[in-house]
PDB file of C-alpha atoms in Angstrom:
ATOM      1  CA  MET A1419     -83.888  73.879  64.104  1.00 55.00           C
ATOM      2  CA  PRO A1420     -82.374  76.350  62.553  1.00 57.00           C
ATOM      3  CA  ASP A1421     -79.100  73.620  62.806  1.00 62.00           C
ATOM      4  CA  LEU A1422     -80.800  70.706  61.255  1.00 63.00           C
ATOM      5  CA  GLN A1423     -81.826  73.044  58.161  1.00 66.00           C
ATOM      6  CA  GLU A1424     -77.994  74.083  58.588  1.00 68.00           C
ATOM      7  CA  ASP A1425     -76.879  70.135  58.628  1.00 65.00           C
ATOM      8  CA  LEU A1426     -80.057  69.640  55.689  1.00 67.00           C
ATOM      9  CA  GLN A1427     -78.945  71.978  53.145  1.00 70.00           C
ATOM     10  CA  ALA A1428     -74.777  70.623  53.692  1.00 66.00           C
ATOM     11  CA  LEU A1429     -75.600  68.151  52.941  1.00 67.00           C
ATOM     12  CA  ALA A1430     -77.390  68.988  49.505  1.00 69.00           C
ATOM     13  CA  ASP A1431     -75.107  71.513  48.515  1.00 66.00           C
ATOM     14  CA  ARG A1432     -72.423  68.597  48.992  1.00 64.00           C
ATOM     15  CA  LYS A1433     -74.580  65.979  46.649  1.00 63.00           C
ATOM     16  CA  ALA A1434     -74.848  68.453  44.154  1.00 63.00           C
ATOM     17  CA  ALA A1435     -71.053  68.947  44.533  1.00 56.00           C
ATOM     18  CA  GLU A1436     -70.349  65.070  43.959  1.00 55.00           C
ATOM     19  CA  SER A1437     -72.938  64.845  41.569  1.00 56.00           C
ATOM     20  CA  ALA A1438     -71.553  67.433  39.098  1.00 51.00           C
ATOM     21  CA  GLY A1439     -67.972  65.787  39.693  1.00 50.00           C
ATOM     22  CA  ASP A1440     -69.189  62.297  39.412  1.00 52.00           C
ATOM     23  CA  PHE A1441     -70.702  63.919  35.648  1.00 48.00           C
ATOM     24  CA  ASP A1442     -67.227  65.642  35.086  1.00 55.00           C
ATOM     25  CA  SER A1443     -65.079  62.296  36.205  1.00 53.00           C
ATOM     26  CA  VAL A1444     -67.160  60.202  34.053  1.00 41.00           C
ATOM     27  CA  LEU A1445     -66.396  62.398  30.853  1.00 47.00           C
ATOM     28  CA  THR A1446     -63.038  62.616  31.438  1.00 56.00           C
ATOM     29  CA  ALA A1447     -63.049  59.218  31.936  1.00 50.00           C
ATOM     30  CA  ALA A1448     -65.146  58.331  28.529  1.00 48.00           C
ATOM     31  CA  ARG A1449     -62.666  60.636  26.816  1.00 59.00           C
ATOM     32  CA  SER A1450     -59.095  59.148  28.021  1.00 56.00           C
ATOM     33  CA  ARG A1451     -60.617  55.326  27.126  1.00 51.00           C
ATOM     34  CA  LYS A1452     -61.318  57.286  23.547  1.00 50.00           C
ATOM     35  CA  ARG A1453     -58.301  58.558  23.141  1.00 57.00           C
ATOM     36  CA  ARG A1454     -56.942  54.514  24.539  1.00 54.00           C
ATOM     37  CA  LEU A1455     -58.459  53.117  22.199  1.00 45.00           C
ATOM     38  CA  THR A1456     -58.429  54.751  19.176  1.00 51.00           C
ATOM     39  CA  ALA A1457     -54.231  54.753  19.921  1.00 50.00           C
ATOM     40  CA  GLY A1458     -54.471  51.035  19.850  1.00 50.00           C
ATOM     41  CA  LEU A1459     -56.626  51.104  17.085  1.00 45.00           C
ATOM     42  CA  THR A1460     -53.718  52.843  15.462  1.00 51.00           C
ATOM     43  CA  VAL A1461     -51.022  50.725  16.526  1.00 44.00           C
ATOM     44  CA  LEU A1462     -52.943  47.036  16.044  1.00 47.00           C
ATOM     45  CA  GLY A1463     -53.336  49.228  12.260  1.00 49.00           C
ATOM     46  CA  ALA A1464     -49.847  50.053  11.576  1.00 45.00           C
ATOM     47  CA  ALA A1465     -48.722  46.944  12.903  1.00 44.00           C
ATOM     48  CA  VAL A1466     -50.707  44.864  10.337  1.00 42.00           C
ATOM     49  CA  VAL A1467     -49.418  46.944   7.643  1.00 43.00           C
ATOM     50  CA  VAL A1468     -45.477  46.489   8.792  1.00 42.00           C
ATOM     51  CA  GLY A1469     -46.891  42.609   8.812  1.00 45.00           C
ATOM     52  CA  ALA A1470     -48.395  42.453   5.692  1.00 44.00           C
ATOM     53  CA  VAL A1471     -45.148  44.259   3.915  1.00 43.00           C
ATOM     54  CA  ALA A1472     -42.852  41.946   5.940  1.00 45.00           C
ATOM     55  CA  VAL A1473     -44.861  38.843   4.170  1.00 43.00           C
ATOM     56  CA  VAL A1474     -44.923  39.949   0.607  1.00 44.00           C
ATOM     57  CA  PRO A1475     -41.303  40.099   0.062  1.00 44.00           C
ATOM     58  CA  THR A1476     -41.440  36.302   1.624  1.00 46.00           C
ATOM     59  CA  LEU A1477     -43.776  35.420  -0.602  1.00 46.00           C
ATOM     60  CA  ARG A1478     -42.777  36.539  -4.470  1.00 50.00           C
ATOM     61  CA  PRO A1479     -40.827  33.959  -5.855  1.00 49.00           C
ATOM     62  CA  ALA A1480     -36.739  34.221  -6.062  1.00 50.00           C
ATOM     63  CA  HIS A1481     -34.877  35.957  -8.562  1.00 53.00           C
ATOM     64  CA  ASP A1482     -34.433  32.731 -11.473  1.00 53.00           C
ATOM     65  CA  ALA A1483     -36.402  30.597  -9.472  1.00 52.00           C
ATOM     66  CA  PRO A1484     -37.544  27.232 -10.729  1.00 54.00           C
ATOM     67  CA  VAL A1485     -40.342  27.280 -13.114  1.00 53.00           C
ATOM     68  CA  ALA A1486     -43.339  24.489 -11.926  1.00 55.00           C
ATOM     69  CA  ASP A1487     -43.590  21.280 -14.310  1.00 59.00           C
ATOM     70  CA  SER A1488     -40.817  22.816 -16.922  1.00 55.00           C
ATOM     71  CA  PRO A1489     -38.126  20.834 -17.959  1.00 58.00           C
ATOM     72  CA  VAL A1490     -35.264  23.518 -17.292  1.00 55.00           C
ATOM     73  CA  PRO A1491     -35.182  25.311 -14.535  1.00 56.00           C
ATOM     74  CA  THR A1492     -34.378  29.395 -15.279  1.00 57.00           C
ATOM     75  CA  ASN A1493     -31.499  29.419 -13.644  1.00 61.00           C
ATOM     76  CA  MET A1494     -29.413  27.053 -15.171  1.00 62.00           C
ATOM     77  CA  VAL A1495     -28.653  27.158 -18.918  1.00 66.00           C
ATOM     78  CA  ALA A1496     -29.557  24.287 -20.708  1.00 66.00           C
ATOM     79  CA  PRO A1497     -26.451  22.666 -21.660  1.00 65.00           C
ATOM     80  CA  PRO A1498     -25.587  23.004 -25.431  1.00 66.00           C
ATOM     81  CA  GLU A1499     -26.944  20.361 -28.547  1.00 66.00           C
ATOM     82  CA  VAL A1500     -24.179  17.692 -29.391  1.00 63.00           C
ATOM     83  CA  SER A1501     -24.885  16.411 -33.531  1.00 60.00           C
ATOM     84  CA  VAL A1502     -22.466  13.057 -33.493  1.00 59.00           C
ATOM     85  CA  GLN A1503     -21.587  12.687 -36.921  1.00 61.00           C
ATOM     86  CA  PRO A1504     -20.719   9.727 -38.284  1.00 58.00           C
ATOM     87  CA  ASN A1505     -17.150   8.782 -39.193  1.00 61.00           C
ATOM     88  CA  PRO A1506     -17.402   8.526 -43.088  1.00 53.00           C
ATOM     89  CA  GLU A1507     -16.697   4.617 -43.635  1.00 51.00           C
ATOM     90  CA  PRO A1508     -12.787   4.917 -45.094  1.00 49.00           C
ATOM     91  CA  ALA A1509     -12.155   4.712 -48.423  1.00 48.00           C
ATOM     92  CA  VAL A1510     -11.319   1.439 -50.219  1.00 50.00           C
ATOM     93  CA  LYS A1511      -8.336   1.200 -51.855  1.00 56.00           C
ATOM     94  CA  ALA A1512      -7.872  -0.398 -55.451  1.00 61.00           C
ATOM     95  CA  GLY A1513      -6.375  -3.537 -54.947  1.00 74.00           C
ATOM     96  CA  PRO A1514      -4.508  -5.827 -57.720  1.00 90.00           C
ATOM     97  CA  LEU A1515      -6.600  -7.185 -60.495  1.00 95.00           C
ATOM     98  CA  THR A1516      -5.192 -10.454 -62.371  1.00 94.00           C
ATOM     99  CA  LEU A1517      -5.365  -9.757 -66.023  1.00 95.00           C
ATOM    100  CA  THR A1518      -4.108 -12.537 -68.654  1.00 94.00           C
ATOM    101  CA  SER A1519      -4.190 -12.512 -72.101  1.00 91.00           C
ATOM    102  CA  ALA A1520      -3.320 -15.900 -74.277  1.00 82.00           C
ATOM    103  CA  LYS A1521      -1.607 -14.209 -76.969  1.00 83.00           C
ATOM    104  CA  ALA A1522      -0.262 -10.331 -77.257  1.00 87.00           C
ATOM    105  CA  LEU A1523      -3.186  -7.817 -76.619  1.00 93.00           C
ATOM    106  CA  VAL A1524      -5.129  -6.014 -79.560  1.00 94.00           C
ATOM    107  CA  ALA A1525      -8.076  -3.566 -79.532  1.00 93.00           C
ATOM    108  CA  GLY A1526     -11.250  -6.782 -80.061  1.00 94.00           C
ATOM    109  CA  GLY A1527      -9.218  -8.676 -77.930  1.00 96.00           C
ATOM    110  CA  GLN A1528      -9.643 -10.591 -74.807  1.00 96.00           C
ATOM    111  CA  VAL A1529      -8.273 -10.855 -71.444  1.00 96.00           C
ATOM    112  CA  VAL A1530      -9.381 -13.150 -68.295  1.00 97.00           C
ATOM    113  CA  ALA A1531      -9.614 -10.918 -65.030  1.00 97.00           C
ATOM    114  CA  SER A1532      -9.578 -12.703 -62.293  1.00 96.00           C
ATOM    115  CA  PHE A1533     -10.470 -12.022 -58.350  1.00 95.00           C
ATOM    116  CA  PRO A1534      -7.591 -12.450 -55.380  1.00 92.00           C
ATOM    117  CA  ASP A1535      -9.849 -12.240 -52.647  1.00 90.00           C
ATOM    118  CA  LYS A1536     -12.188 -14.427 -54.338  1.00 89.00           C
ATOM    119  CA  GLN A1537     -14.938 -12.631 -53.265  1.00 93.00           C
ATOM    120  CA  VAL A1538     -18.329 -12.828 -55.099  1.00 95.00           C
ATOM    121  CA  ARG A1539     -18.888  -9.559 -57.851  1.00 96.00           C
ATOM    122  CA  GLY A1540     -21.228  -8.824 -60.780  1.00 96.00           C
ATOM    123  CA  VAL A1541     -19.913  -8.585 -63.949  1.00 96.00           C
ATOM    124  CA  THR A1542     -19.225  -5.440 -65.086  1.00 96.00           C
ATOM    125  CA  PHE A1543     -15.987  -3.417 -64.995  1.00 97.00           C
ATOM    126  CA  SER A1544     -14.258   0.084 -65.676  1.00 97.00           C
ATOM    127  CA  LEU A1545     -11.961   1.021 -68.880  1.00 97.00           C
ATOM    128  CA  ALA A1546      -9.738   4.043 -68.483  1.00 97.00           C
ATOM    129  CA  SER A1547      -6.370   5.546 -69.277  1.00 97.00           C
ATOM    130  CA  ALA A1548      -3.452   4.754 -67.635  1.00 96.00           C
ATOM    131  CA  ALA A1549      -2.658   8.043 -67.276  1.00 96.00           C
ATOM    132  CA  LYS A1550      -6.373   9.339 -66.167  1.00 95.00           C
ATOM    133  CA  PRO A1551      -6.975   6.437 -64.412  1.00 95.00           C
ATOM    134  CA  ASP A1552     -10.138   8.161 -62.672  1.00 94.00           C
ATOM    135  CA  VAL A1553     -11.795   9.073 -66.337  1.00 95.00           C
ATOM    136  CA  PRO A1554     -13.558   6.158 -67.078  1.00 95.00           C
ATOM    137  CA  LEU A1555     -13.991   5.439 -70.820  1.00 96.00           C
ATOM    138  CA  TYR A1556     -15.481   2.417 -70.795  1.00 96.00           C
ATOM    139  CA  THR A1557     -17.384  -0.342 -69.348  1.00 96.00           C
ATOM    140  CA  LEU A1558     -16.559  -3.680 -70.285  1.00 97.00           C
ATOM    141  CA  VAL A1559     -19.550  -6.192 -69.642  1.00 96.00           C
ATOM    142  CA  SER A1560     -17.716 -10.264 -69.181  1.00 97.00           C
ATOM    143  CA  LYS A1561     -18.962 -13.340 -70.666  1.00 95.00           C
ATOM    144  CA  VAL A1562     -21.295 -14.705 -69.100  1.00 95.00           C
ATOM    145  CA  PRO A1563     -21.052 -18.504 -67.642  1.00 91.00           C
ATOM    146  CA  GLY A1564     -23.028 -20.643 -69.673  1.00 91.00           C
ATOM    147  CA  ASP A1565     -24.487 -17.174 -71.741  1.00 92.00           C
ATOM    148  CA  ALA A1566     -23.831 -17.237 -75.323  1.00 93.00           C
ATOM    149  CA  THR A1567     -23.104 -13.965 -75.770  1.00 93.00           C
ATOM    150  CA  PRO A1568     -19.466 -12.671 -76.199  1.00 95.00           C
ATOM    151  CA  PRO A1569     -18.162 -10.236 -74.369  1.00 96.00           C
ATOM    152  CA  TYR A1570     -18.437  -6.563 -74.470  1.00 95.00           C
ATOM    153  CA  ALA A1571     -17.972  -3.303 -74.284  1.00 95.00           C
ATOM    154  CA  ILE A1572     -19.779   0.135 -73.632  1.00 94.00           C
ATOM    155  CA  ARG A1573     -18.913   3.809 -74.363  1.00 92.00           C
ATOM    156  CA  ILE A1574     -19.463   5.885 -71.176  1.00 83.00           C
ATOM    157  CA  ASN A1575     -20.828   8.910 -73.447  1.00 74.00           C
ATOM    158  CA  GLY A1576     -22.681   6.964 -75.849  1.00 60.00           C
ATOM    159  CA  GLU A1577     -24.587   3.689 -76.537  1.00 57.00           C
ATOM    160  CA  MET A1578     -26.938   4.067 -73.663  1.00 60.00           C
ATOM    161  CA  GLY A1579     -30.315   1.276 -73.018  1.00 61.00           C
ATOM    162  CA  ILE A1580     -28.482  -1.508 -73.803  1.00 69.00           C
ATOM    163  CA  ALA A1581     -29.337  -4.013 -71.086  1.00 76.00           C
ATOM    164  CA  ILE A1582     -26.619  -5.445 -68.771  1.00 85.00           C
ATOM    165  CA  PRO A1583     -26.553  -8.812 -67.167  1.00 90.00           C
ATOM    166  CA  GLN A1584     -27.485  -9.428 -63.296  1.00 91.00           C
ATOM    167  CA  TYR A1585     -24.780 -12.305 -62.691  1.00 94.00           C
ATOM    168  CA  LYS A1586     -23.089 -12.421 -60.007  1.00 95.00           C
ATOM    169  CA  GLY A1587     -20.296 -14.539 -59.121  1.00 95.00           C
ATOM    170  CA  ALA A1588     -16.465 -15.186 -57.969  1.00 95.00           C
ATOM    171  CA  GLY A1589     -14.367 -15.258 -61.466  1.00 92.00           C
ATOM    172  CA  PRO A1590     -13.002 -15.826 -63.982  1.00 95.00           C
ATOM    173  CA  TYR A1591     -14.097 -13.466 -65.973  1.00 97.00           C
ATOM    174  CA  THR A1592     -13.435 -13.146 -69.986  1.00 97.00           C
ATOM    175  CA  LEU A1593     -13.371  -9.323 -70.583  1.00 98.00           C
ATOM    176  CA  ALA A1594     -13.273  -7.502 -74.327  1.00 97.00           C
ATOM    177  CA  MET A1595     -11.064  -4.369 -75.565  1.00 96.00           C
ATOM    178  CA  PRO A1596     -12.902  -2.619 -77.118  1.00 96.00           C
ATOM    179  CA  LYS A1597     -13.020  -2.356 -81.237  1.00 94.00           C
ATOM    180  CA  GLY A1598     -11.188   0.748 -82.200  1.00 92.00           C
ATOM    181  CA  LEU A1599      -9.013   1.545 -79.243  1.00 95.00           C
ATOM    182  CA  ALA A1600      -5.350   3.027 -79.526  1.00 95.00           C
ATOM    183  CA  ALA A1601      -2.677   1.659 -78.680  1.00 95.00           C
ATOM    184  CA  GLY A1602      -1.430   1.987 -75.005  1.00 96.00           C
ATOM    185  CA  SER A1603      -1.878   0.965 -71.748  1.00 96.00           C
ATOM    186  CA  TYR A1604      -5.259   0.990 -70.024  1.00 97.00           C
ATOM    187  CA  GLN A1605      -6.502  -0.075 -65.677  1.00 97.00           C
ATOM    188  CA  VAL A1606      -9.335  -2.289 -65.955  1.00 97.00           C
ATOM    189  CA  CYS A1607     -11.735  -2.153 -62.167  1.00 97.00           C
ATOM    190  CA  THR A1608     -14.334  -3.639 -61.293  1.00 96.00           C
ATOM    191  CA  LEU A1609     -17.386  -2.308 -60.523  1.00 95.00           C
ATOM    192  CA  SER A1610     -18.480  -4.066 -57.395  1.00 92.00           C
ATOM    193  CA  GLY A1611     -17.394  -5.013 -53.866  1.00 90.00           C
ATOM    194  CA  ALA A1612     -13.915  -4.022 -52.854  1.00 91.00           C
ATOM    195  CA  LYS A1613     -12.170  -1.864 -55.908  1.00 94.00           C
ATOM    196  CA  LEU A1614     -10.238  -4.434 -57.309  1.00 96.00           C
ATOM    197  CA  CYS A1615      -7.193  -2.883 -60.744  1.00 96.00           C
ATOM    198  CA  GLY A1616      -5.516  -3.831 -63.169  1.00 96.00           C
ATOM    199  CA  LEU A1617      -3.057  -3.545 -66.272  1.00 96.00           C
ATOM    200  CA  VAL A1618      -2.922  -4.124 -69.165  1.00 95.00           C
ATOM    201  CA  THR A1619      -1.041  -3.157 -72.723  1.00 95.00           C
ATOM    202  CA  VAL A1620      -3.202  -2.785 -76.412  1.00 95.00           C
ATOM    203  CA  LYS A1621      -0.384  -3.217 -79.135  1.00 93.00           C
TER     204      LYS A1621
END
């Protein structure tokens, strides 16, 4: 009987020891699992941060990348605008104007102007001194065919408001030298069409 009690006591002690050992083992295992879980979360968080850092530069637009809807990419220099200036028309050189008179020309006398190129022109001409051909002195208005008005001269710095006929023809035109014109050599030029000039001598 004592042996049975001793066996029962031993069995109870062993169960108690096993129960105590199991509690410590369970507690230790739980603590170990917590540490492993915390470490795993830490490693996972670090991986996420590293991944985000790696992704951010790839999402950032490249330096000088073309801008959407931009007519000219920002990484390209727009070509300079080149303005083309039209070439000026070449100056028309003065050609020969045939001037003839029935007798020696004097102030107030008449001369006939003929166009060698047979082009249609207006009835006005310029009169300048041969010494200063670029300084016109008079505008000569020729006689209009079929009109009774004689040819006349208009002084450049005077006689304004005089109506000038708009007649045009291929010539010849009859011109009159201004009255009181000093003797000398003068240049007569057309004022329309290609410029034609001729010289007359007033005595």
